Structures are given as structure tokens and as C-alpha cells.
Amino acid sequence: MNPAAFSRSWCATRRLLLACVLMGVAAVAQAQTIRYDATTRVFRIDTDAVTYAFGVNENDQLQTLYWGARLSTGDALPAAHTNEGNVSFDPPTSTSLQEYAGWGGSMYVEPDLKLRYADGNRDLVLHYVSHRIEGDTLDVHLRDIRQPLDVTLHYVVDPATGIIGRSALIENHTKQVVTIDSVAAASWNLPAAEDYSLRYLTGRWAGEWQLQTRAITPGNTVLESRRGSTGHENNPWFAIERGGDWAEDHGDVWFGALAWSGSWRITVEQGVLHQVRVTGGFNPFDFAWPLAPGESLSTPVFYAGYTSGGIGEASRLLHRFELAQIVPQHPKPRLRPVLYNSWEATNFAVDQAGQEHLAELAASIGVERFVMDDGWFGARNDDHAGLGDWVVNPKKFPHGLKPLIDKVHALKMDFGLWVEPEMVNPDSDLYRAHPDWVLNFTDRPRSEGRNQLVLNLARQDVRDHVFKVLDDLLSHNDIAFLKWDYNRNWSEPGWPQVAPDQQQKIYVDYVRNLYGILAELRKRHPNVEIESCSGGGGRVDLGILGHTDEVWTSDNTDPFDRLSIQDGFSYAYAPAVMMAWVTDSPNWVNNRRTSLDYRFLSSMQGSLGIGANLLHWTAKDFAVAKKYVAEYKAIRASVQQGKLYRLLSPRDDSPHAATESVSQDGKQAVLFAFLHASQMKYPYPRVRLQGLDPDARYRWRSLHGAPVAGTLAEASGAYWMNHGIDLALKGDYQAAAIVFDRVGGKR
């Protein structure tokens, strides 16, 4: 090679190497989730689809700059600057969007932290001090302008979903007690706009998960529980959309959920400049936390995310996040087994022979987990006595639980048990020995709910006792599952054994001890799975889901009511954690009669359980159930852990409902369709699927021979998504389930 040619070749090679190096640098920059620009003092969080940014403004306060669709890596965000405010009544302190605001200075919006110093001063102004970035986490250190009162804001990012978790740690480095009056985990600031609307979930016992929608207007919308637990009335989840159409498959949606199982509050506030701010954390009602010198208080985590893909995609992102980051077995939780629970067959009248017979019947249809419900312990023959005495009733089980458990195992099922360890009946040995262990105010009435009182789990001795009885139960018996119930809310939340200024810490200490018990039980008994139940869906949140594998969605098991209950649940929580039982007809809730097919297909949209009285079933019933249980096992990975698409809503008195679950690998889709009542010979709406590979081919099959109006036996994903499928459903309370299996080649 001549010198000129060599020179040209080397220059080309050098340019190629330089380009590769620059591409590598760009790739590293692209992969870096959290960055800080020291020149502009801007923090920027980037995931595949989302950018979140805030900066330190000229007053050394943290100010939100952007939260929305992913910006280009080369787009440099400007430094944070306070706005001009709105004359003297609304100064920049209140109208500039602070990341975490103390109540002090000219602060008129909902603060994140309000406190009292020992000298009576209640002014708190937090300034930026320093920060630390480590992987996908960011800690930002703030301090009051006068006192050594420190706040560390913790950010943790899930790059896969763009969901950010935020929490705060408050530390008292003064020389006297500081009393915290209210403290939030975080505030989320949205871009200024006038056309936001809010979605949230409300309910009551037997009527949980009702989706509400309202326009966001100036002022505050407060979602909360003052009940000591998450509660049926509101759930700590929100979604905010720009515009009013709330499409499943498009539109800007900001959404979030608070990971806390005690009293909580989320405030959605629109300020004077149409700025929307969402603040969430401990409920300040009846709350006060004295923070001694050197002590600290950490908040729950408030998770939030953004999508431009509509409310359906917001739900799918939350589902993916919960299974990959929250539930105890994350990132790869086991599939939920098909469960049988004996409650509706026996109520409190349990005994060894009766439970063994039910176990034999359950095993005959393919059940994988047999659960004995209430009535097995103490003097427990109804709900008036025995709660708190977690010893096996010797009359019902003269040889303990082992013979029953051995029988269940011989039938190739694992064994589960109902417990309600946070409660006590006044008619119990535990209460007679320790009447001071319950929530109470001295010399005041002790209100009962379901003939029971709430144990004060904030007390260390109560916490230790509850842990010991459960640990002993699991250590001495081969138990794979606990149905952990909680059947009333708090009343008279006193704690007479501590100083008056310490009593209102009960709201936090109780829940922390609950989490501690669950965590330690799981550590000592790693194969035990737990269900959170509270009269149905009264304690469902991302906090309890960090310690339990599934939740009891509602005591209402009517399969038609369940369509709207399960629909609402799915906005915030994954089908994998949603227990749904097949029970008897007519249903005890409303005396509605439905077919066994309809009941199974309604329940198969979540984690399938059976709670019917098998003693009353016919041979045909057992044959139908056995077929559905086998079919469910073939599709449960798609249903529990796949992508959920809400195709037809059961809300607003619609006679139609349809959902579709697509497996993670895209090889299977399961369509569930329901008809409440035929009207005027109108056909069932054509159903167009979503989430399929348009170029792959799919063959359909019906789980129960549901009529399908003339359609292709096999077609492309594009066909099923654009043309759709016609279901010939007619009559009242009809249902169909169609499985689409990918059959190989491209079209």
C-alpha cells in the first residue's frame, strides 16, 4: 500500500474508531437514568418514554421543571427560576412549583411538611444543601434556613416503566423536641393547564372499586382514610388526564399510588395559576409526631408515572411495576394456584371429618390449595368468642391440624388457614388476660365491631405476642398459606401506656409493626404465602402488597357485580393479585341466579378461587368445574401476568363487558366477554382485540363452546385487531371466553 493510500486508510479507520467511541459515550449517556447539570443546577431523570426534571432555583429551593414524554438527550433544560406570582396575594413562593415545600414564608398551597419547634416557631423554609446519585436512586439533602432540621428526599426510578418512587426522611439535629404536625411523602406537579380531570376509586363493603371521574377545578379534592387502615371508602391511587375523553389507548395520563396501609391522605390541588399539585402521605388528622434530638421519621413511598398511551397503558405500566418491583416474590412471582376455601360450605362449623370430605371434593376438580376458614381455634363457634386464642379447638380437631394437613397433602394440594391476628373478642382468654392490649381511651367506652376490638399493634409486647403465636402456628404445622383477615376499622385510638404527647404516633407505629411481623414471618417461613383481606378490599395498597402475595378483592362474589368491581380494581392493581371466587347461585349478596359457566368465566379474569358449597353440587357441576379448572391452568399465565386490555366497560349500566389478556411473550391472548341482558334483538358488539402481533397468525378456540358468528378459524393479528370477532351472545347473564393461540408463521 502506498503512503497516500495508507494515510487515507488510517484516517478512515481513526474516524471510524472515534465515531464508535462517541457512539459508546452517547449510549452510556442514554443509559444513565439520573443526571445532574452543575452549571444549571438541574436534575434530570430519563427513562425510555418519560422525562422528569427539577432544579435548584435562585432561592435555593427545589422547583419542578418538567414531567412528561421523553425529551431528547440533547435538549438542555433551562435553570429553575421562580415565577412572578400573582400580585401580593399569591407570591412566587406559592405559585412556583416546589418539589417539597415546608410550611413557611409566603406558602399558601398544601405543604409537604408542617412542624413546630420547641420555642413555638412554626416557620419552615427548606433550602438545597447537597445530593447523591447512585445508580437509579437520587438523594437530595435539604435544610431549614435557620435550624438544623434536615430533610432528605429519596427518588428511586424503575427504568422499565418510568415509574418513580419518592419518599422523605426528616431528621432533627436541634437540641430540643420538634413536633411534626403533617408530613407528606412527596408532591407531584403537573404542567399548567385548564383541562385536567381526575379519576379515583371509592366504595364501601361489598361495593368496592367504583371508578369516579371529575374535572379538576380551582381548590382541593381530598382523598383519604381516617380509619387506621387503607379503607374501603377511598383507595390511595389517582390518575389525571389532560382532556376529557379518557381513552383507553391514547392521551396524556399522570398516575400514582401511595404505599401505605394506615390512615393516609392524597390532596389534588389546582392553584390560582391553574397549576395542579398532588400531595400524599400520612393523614394529618389526629396525627402528631414528637421528634426528639437525633431522631428521624421516614415517610411511605409515593409512586407515580406518566404515559401518552391512555389510561389503559397507565394500568398496564402499574401492573408490570407491581409484579416486577413490589410483590414479595418480585421480579418473577409464582403463578397463583387454584384455591378452594371452605367458608361458604361450613361457616364456623368446621371439624376434621367435614374438612377432609371437602378436600376430597376440591381435589377431584383440580384444586391446588385447600384453605380452612374461620372456626378452627379457641371457643370459636360464632363471631362472638375466641378471637385472639390461636390454639386448635380440641373438640373439632382432637389430634390437632396434622391429620387434616396430611390428608390434604395426600390429595396433592397444599394447605392454607384463615387467621385474624390483629383482633380480639372480649370473650376470649387473651382479652381476659390483657384487657389493656386493645386500642382504648382510659375510662371511655370500647366500641365493638363484629363483636371484636383492635389490638394495639404499636405496643412492642402486643407485636411480639402476635408474631409468636403465628410463628408457632407455622413452625408446628405444614401450612403454605395464610388468609390474613382484618374485619373492622379503628375506634378510640388511644394508647394510655405512653405519655400523652406520644399517643398520636400510634397511626404509624402500628402499621410499621404490622409490616415488621409480615416481613419476619416471611423470612422464617419463606415458602408461606399470604393474602391480605379486610372485609374484602379494605386493605389494598402498594404497602401491604410489598408483604402479601394476593388480596381479597371484595366479599361480594356475585359474578355480575364482580365485573364492575374487578374493572375498577384493574385500574390500580394487577390481576395476578386479585382473588376471585366462584360461589353459589343464588348469590347471598343479592339473590341473583347465574349459571356455573358465567360464574367461572367472571372469576377466571383474576386469580381463580372456588368458595361454593361443594356438598350441594351435582355430578354435572363437578364435570363443568373440572373442565374450567383445567382450562384456567392453561391460560393463567396470560391472565395473571400478561397485559390487560379493557375492551368493553361494564360501567355506566352497559349490558356488555369484555377484557383481553395477552401473554408476556405475545403467543396467547384470552378474550372474556359478558352480556348482562339482550335488548331489542341488538347483536353483541363486534370485539376488536388489541396487543397482538399484526404479522403473526392466531387460531381461536372457545373455552365452553360459545357461539361465534361466521368468522375465520385462523387469521392474522391485524385481522383480529382491525376486523375483530363476532360473538353470538343472547339472553341474560351470558358469557364467552375465546383463546387466541399464535400458530407460527407470518402472514
XYZ file of C-alpha atoms in Angstrom, residues 166-466:
301
model
C -40.456 9.291 46.211
C -40.177 9.468 49.987
C -38.747 11.788 52.622
C -36.619 11.390 55.740
C -36.949 14.128 58.386
C -34.079 14.410 60.893
C -33.948 16.572 63.997
C -30.435 17.851 64.679
C -31.611 20.588 67.018
C -31.210 20.308 70.782
C -34.937 20.149 71.568
C -38.035 18.222 70.520
C -39.596 19.178 67.195
C -43.254 18.187 66.689
C -44.322 17.216 63.189
C -47.953 18.158 62.554
C -48.162 16.864 58.992
C -45.740 15.226 56.595
C -46.126 14.048 53.017
C -44.027 11.576 51.109
C -43.966 13.789 48.023
C -45.753 16.300 45.863
C -46.171 15.763 42.126
C -46.515 18.909 39.995
C -48.172 18.751 36.587
C -47.747 21.203 33.700
C -50.093 24.179 33.914
C -53.327 23.503 32.007
C -57.054 24.144 32.365
C -58.487 20.872 31.076
C -57.383 18.259 33.613
C -59.746 15.652 35.010
C -59.223 13.232 37.888
C -60.018 9.560 38.302
C -60.047 7.818 41.664
C -61.558 4.753 43.332
C -64.247 4.789 46.015
C -66.503 2.203 47.619
C -67.889 0.517 50.698
C -68.127 -3.010 51.994
C -69.437 -5.281 49.192
C -69.232 -2.355 46.760
C -65.536 -1.587 46.383
C -63.548 -0.286 43.412
C -66.076 2.143 41.960
C -64.350 4.409 39.439
C -65.083 8.128 39.803
C -64.280 10.903 37.337
C -64.403 14.639 37.958
C -62.995 17.766 36.413
C -60.147 19.357 38.328
C -61.172 22.897 39.193
C -59.669 25.537 41.492
C -59.464 24.273 45.048
C -58.709 20.907 46.633
C -60.011 17.394 46.154
C -59.103 15.314 49.204
C -58.930 11.515 49.079
C -58.279 9.946 52.445
C -58.781 7.322 55.089
C -59.018 8.207 58.788
C -59.813 4.590 59.698
C -56.369 3.386 60.765
C -56.083 1.282 57.618
C -56.385 1.773 53.870
C -60.182 1.536 53.956
C -62.986 0.664 51.526
C -64.151 4.261 51.120
C -61.179 5.554 49.110
C -58.088 3.889 47.713
C -54.687 5.650 47.620
C -54.490 5.730 43.800
C -55.091 8.545 41.344
C -54.955 9.204 37.612
C -55.086 12.613 35.949
C -55.754 13.112 32.263
C -55.451 16.143 30.037
C -58.730 16.472 28.181
C -61.981 14.741 28.994
C -62.321 11.679 26.785
C -60.316 9.236 28.962
C -59.411 6.966 26.076
C -58.020 3.537 26.895
C -55.400 3.664 24.149
C -54.254 7.296 23.822
C -53.921 10.526 25.751
C -51.631 12.014 28.401
C -52.146 10.398 31.800
C -50.278 11.056 35.052
C -50.954 8.408 37.691
C -49.750 7.356 41.107
C -50.280 5.227 44.204
C -49.250 5.610 47.840
C -47.578 2.620 49.511
C -49.150 2.918 52.953
C -51.666 0.720 54.801
C -52.626 3.084 57.603
C -54.515 6.378 57.656
C -53.493 8.311 54.541
C -54.345 11.409 52.552
C -53.875 12.492 48.938
C -54.725 16.094 48.068
C -55.235 17.124 44.436
C -54.974 20.910 44.322
C -55.412 23.377 41.490
C -53.828 26.697 42.343
C -54.571 30.231 41.266
C -52.480 29.855 38.072
C -54.199 26.552 37.152
C -51.212 24.557 38.326
C -52.094 21.072 39.570
C -50.240 19.601 42.536
C -50.790 16.140 44.051
C -49.562 15.715 47.634
C -49.740 12.426 49.516
C -48.572 10.801 52.709
C -49.615 10.203 56.311
C -53.059 11.565 57.118
C -52.524 14.614 59.380
C -55.902 14.065 61.068
C -55.283 13.210 64.744
C -51.582 12.905 63.910
C -48.602 14.384 65.748
C -45.050 13.106 65.871
C -42.644 14.421 68.526
C -39.153 14.135 67.087
C -36.520 14.132 69.817
C -32.970 15.395 69.167
C -31.156 12.913 66.958
C -34.350 11.111 65.918
C -35.767 10.798 62.431
C -39.080 9.974 60.746
C -39.345 8.352 57.328
C -42.454 8.583 55.173
C -44.076 5.937 52.989
C -43.211 5.855 49.296
C -45.441 7.727 46.851
C -45.080 6.202 43.372
C -46.094 7.975 40.183
C -45.718 7.694 36.437
C -46.709 9.174 33.108
C -47.817 7.802 29.758
C -49.101 9.195 26.482
C -50.804 5.854 25.813
C -54.065 6.465 27.683
C -55.470 5.086 30.904
C -55.160 1.505 29.635
C -51.415 1.844 29.252
C -51.204 3.550 32.668
C -52.815 0.450 34.192
C -50.506 -1.920 32.330
C -47.447 0.027 33.493
C -48.638 -0.193 37.104
C -49.339 -3.923 36.763
C -45.876 -4.533 35.332
C -44.272 -2.420 38.048
C -46.140 -4.177 40.864
C -45.103 -7.646 39.711
C -41.515 -6.660 38.931
C -40.810 -4.366 41.907
C -43.413 -4.612 44.689
C -44.846 -8.069 45.463
C -42.731 -10.279 47.750
C -41.667 -12.698 45.015
C -40.625 -9.971 42.566
C -39.318 -9.801 39.918
C -40.694 -13.233 38.992
C -43.682 -14.037 41.202
C -45.093 -17.542 41.091
C -48.408 -18.099 39.378
C -51.281 -18.141 41.831
C -52.659 -21.650 42.459
C -56.327 -22.557 42.063
C -57.736 -22.315 45.578
C -60.693 -23.724 47.458
C -61.968 -22.050 50.650
C -64.400 -23.861 52.930
C -66.186 -20.830 54.449
C -69.429 -20.901 52.482
C -69.734 -24.655 52.910
C -69.306 -24.745 56.688
C -69.087 -21.251 58.185
C -67.845 -21.812 61.772
C -68.901 -25.479 61.895
C -65.533 -26.934 60.908
C -64.190 -30.286 62.042
C -61.691 -32.814 60.798
C -64.113 -35.169 59.046
C -66.044 -32.391 57.316
C -62.934 -30.607 56.083
C -61.399 -33.838 54.818
C -64.528 -34.566 52.808
C -64.490 -31.085 51.289
C -60.814 -31.528 50.482
C -61.581 -34.728 48.580
C -64.255 -32.938 46.556
C -61.965 -29.986 45.860
C -59.137 -32.239 44.732
C -61.469 -34.020 42.302
C -61.811 -30.857 40.183
C -58.104 -29.998 40.153
C -57.809 -27.537 43.063
C -54.208 -26.931 44.148
C -54.675 -25.213 47.525
C -57.216 -26.081 50.222
C -57.944 -23.352 52.776
C -59.833 -23.857 56.022
C -61.515 -20.654 57.108
C -62.773 -19.349 60.460
C -63.822 -21.595 63.344
C -60.832 -23.894 63.877
C -59.429 -22.280 67.061
C -60.317 -21.477 70.661
C -64.004 -21.272 71.616
C -64.846 -20.156 68.098
C -68.364 -21.328 67.231
C -69.565 -17.929 66.019
C -68.132 -14.419 65.818
C -68.806 -13.605 69.491
C -65.945 -15.514 71.099
C -62.483 -16.986 70.725
C -60.799 -14.417 68.507
C -57.264 -13.959 69.792
C -56.884 -17.507 71.138
C -54.861 -19.089 68.349
C -54.861 -22.657 69.648
C -56.551 -25.539 67.849
C -60.011 -26.383 69.173
C -59.575 -29.898 70.665
C -63.229 -30.872 70.182
C -63.150 -30.132 66.470
C -59.607 -31.397 65.913
C -58.759 -33.842 68.718
C -55.372 -34.678 67.181
C -54.500 -31.164 66.050
C -54.304 -29.997 62.464
C -51.755 -32.563 61.315
C -54.178 -35.319 60.246
C -56.143 -32.851 58.110
C -52.973 -31.374 56.630
C -51.621 -34.834 55.845
C -54.901 -35.686 54.122
C -54.759 -32.512 52.046
C -51.175 -33.250 51.041
C -52.093 -36.815 50.103
C -54.651 -35.302 47.746
C -51.786 -33.331 46.119
C -52.882 -29.944 47.447
C -51.146 -27.578 49.837
C -52.883 -26.340 52.969
C -53.951 -22.853 53.983
C -55.554 -21.376 57.076
C -57.633 -18.312 57.978
C -56.337 -16.000 60.723
C -57.280 -12.576 62.064
C -54.329 -11.838 64.351
C -54.845 -8.089 64.868
C -58.219 -8.519 66.560
C -59.647 -9.926 69.769
C -63.104 -10.799 71.114
C -63.819 -9.527 74.629
C -64.992 -13.106 75.213
C -61.526 -14.654 74.842
C -58.736 -15.833 77.082
C -56.401 -13.251 75.565
C -58.645 -10.307 76.396
C -59.365 -11.553 79.881
C -55.616 -11.749 80.492
C -54.726 -8.467 78.752
C -57.648 -6.023 78.529
C -55.083 -3.229 78.252
C -53.789 -4.562 74.931
C -56.565 -3.051 72.801
C -56.928 0.439 71.372
C -58.750 2.438 74.033
C -59.048 5.713 75.871
C -58.957 5.429 79.655
C -62.421 5.369 81.244
C -64.146 5.683 77.867
C -66.361 3.156 76.021
C -64.707 0.494 73.877
C -66.760 0.314 70.695
C -67.028 -3.128 69.166
C -67.291 -4.007 65.501
C -68.272 -7.565 64.584
C -68.066 -8.225 68.351
C -64.337 -7.521 68.345
C -61.750 -4.944 69.381
C -58.487 -3.937 67.726
C -55.244 -4.975 69.369
C -52.760 -2.123 69.759
C -50.058 -3.466 67.498
C -47.996 -0.324 68.137
C -47.132 -1.794 71.556
C -43.997 -3.901 71.462
C -45.430 -6.580 73.759
C -48.520 -6.949 71.571
C -46.400 -7.027 68.460
C -44.178 -9.736 69.978
C -47.176 -11.811 71.087
C -48.843 -11.701 67.656
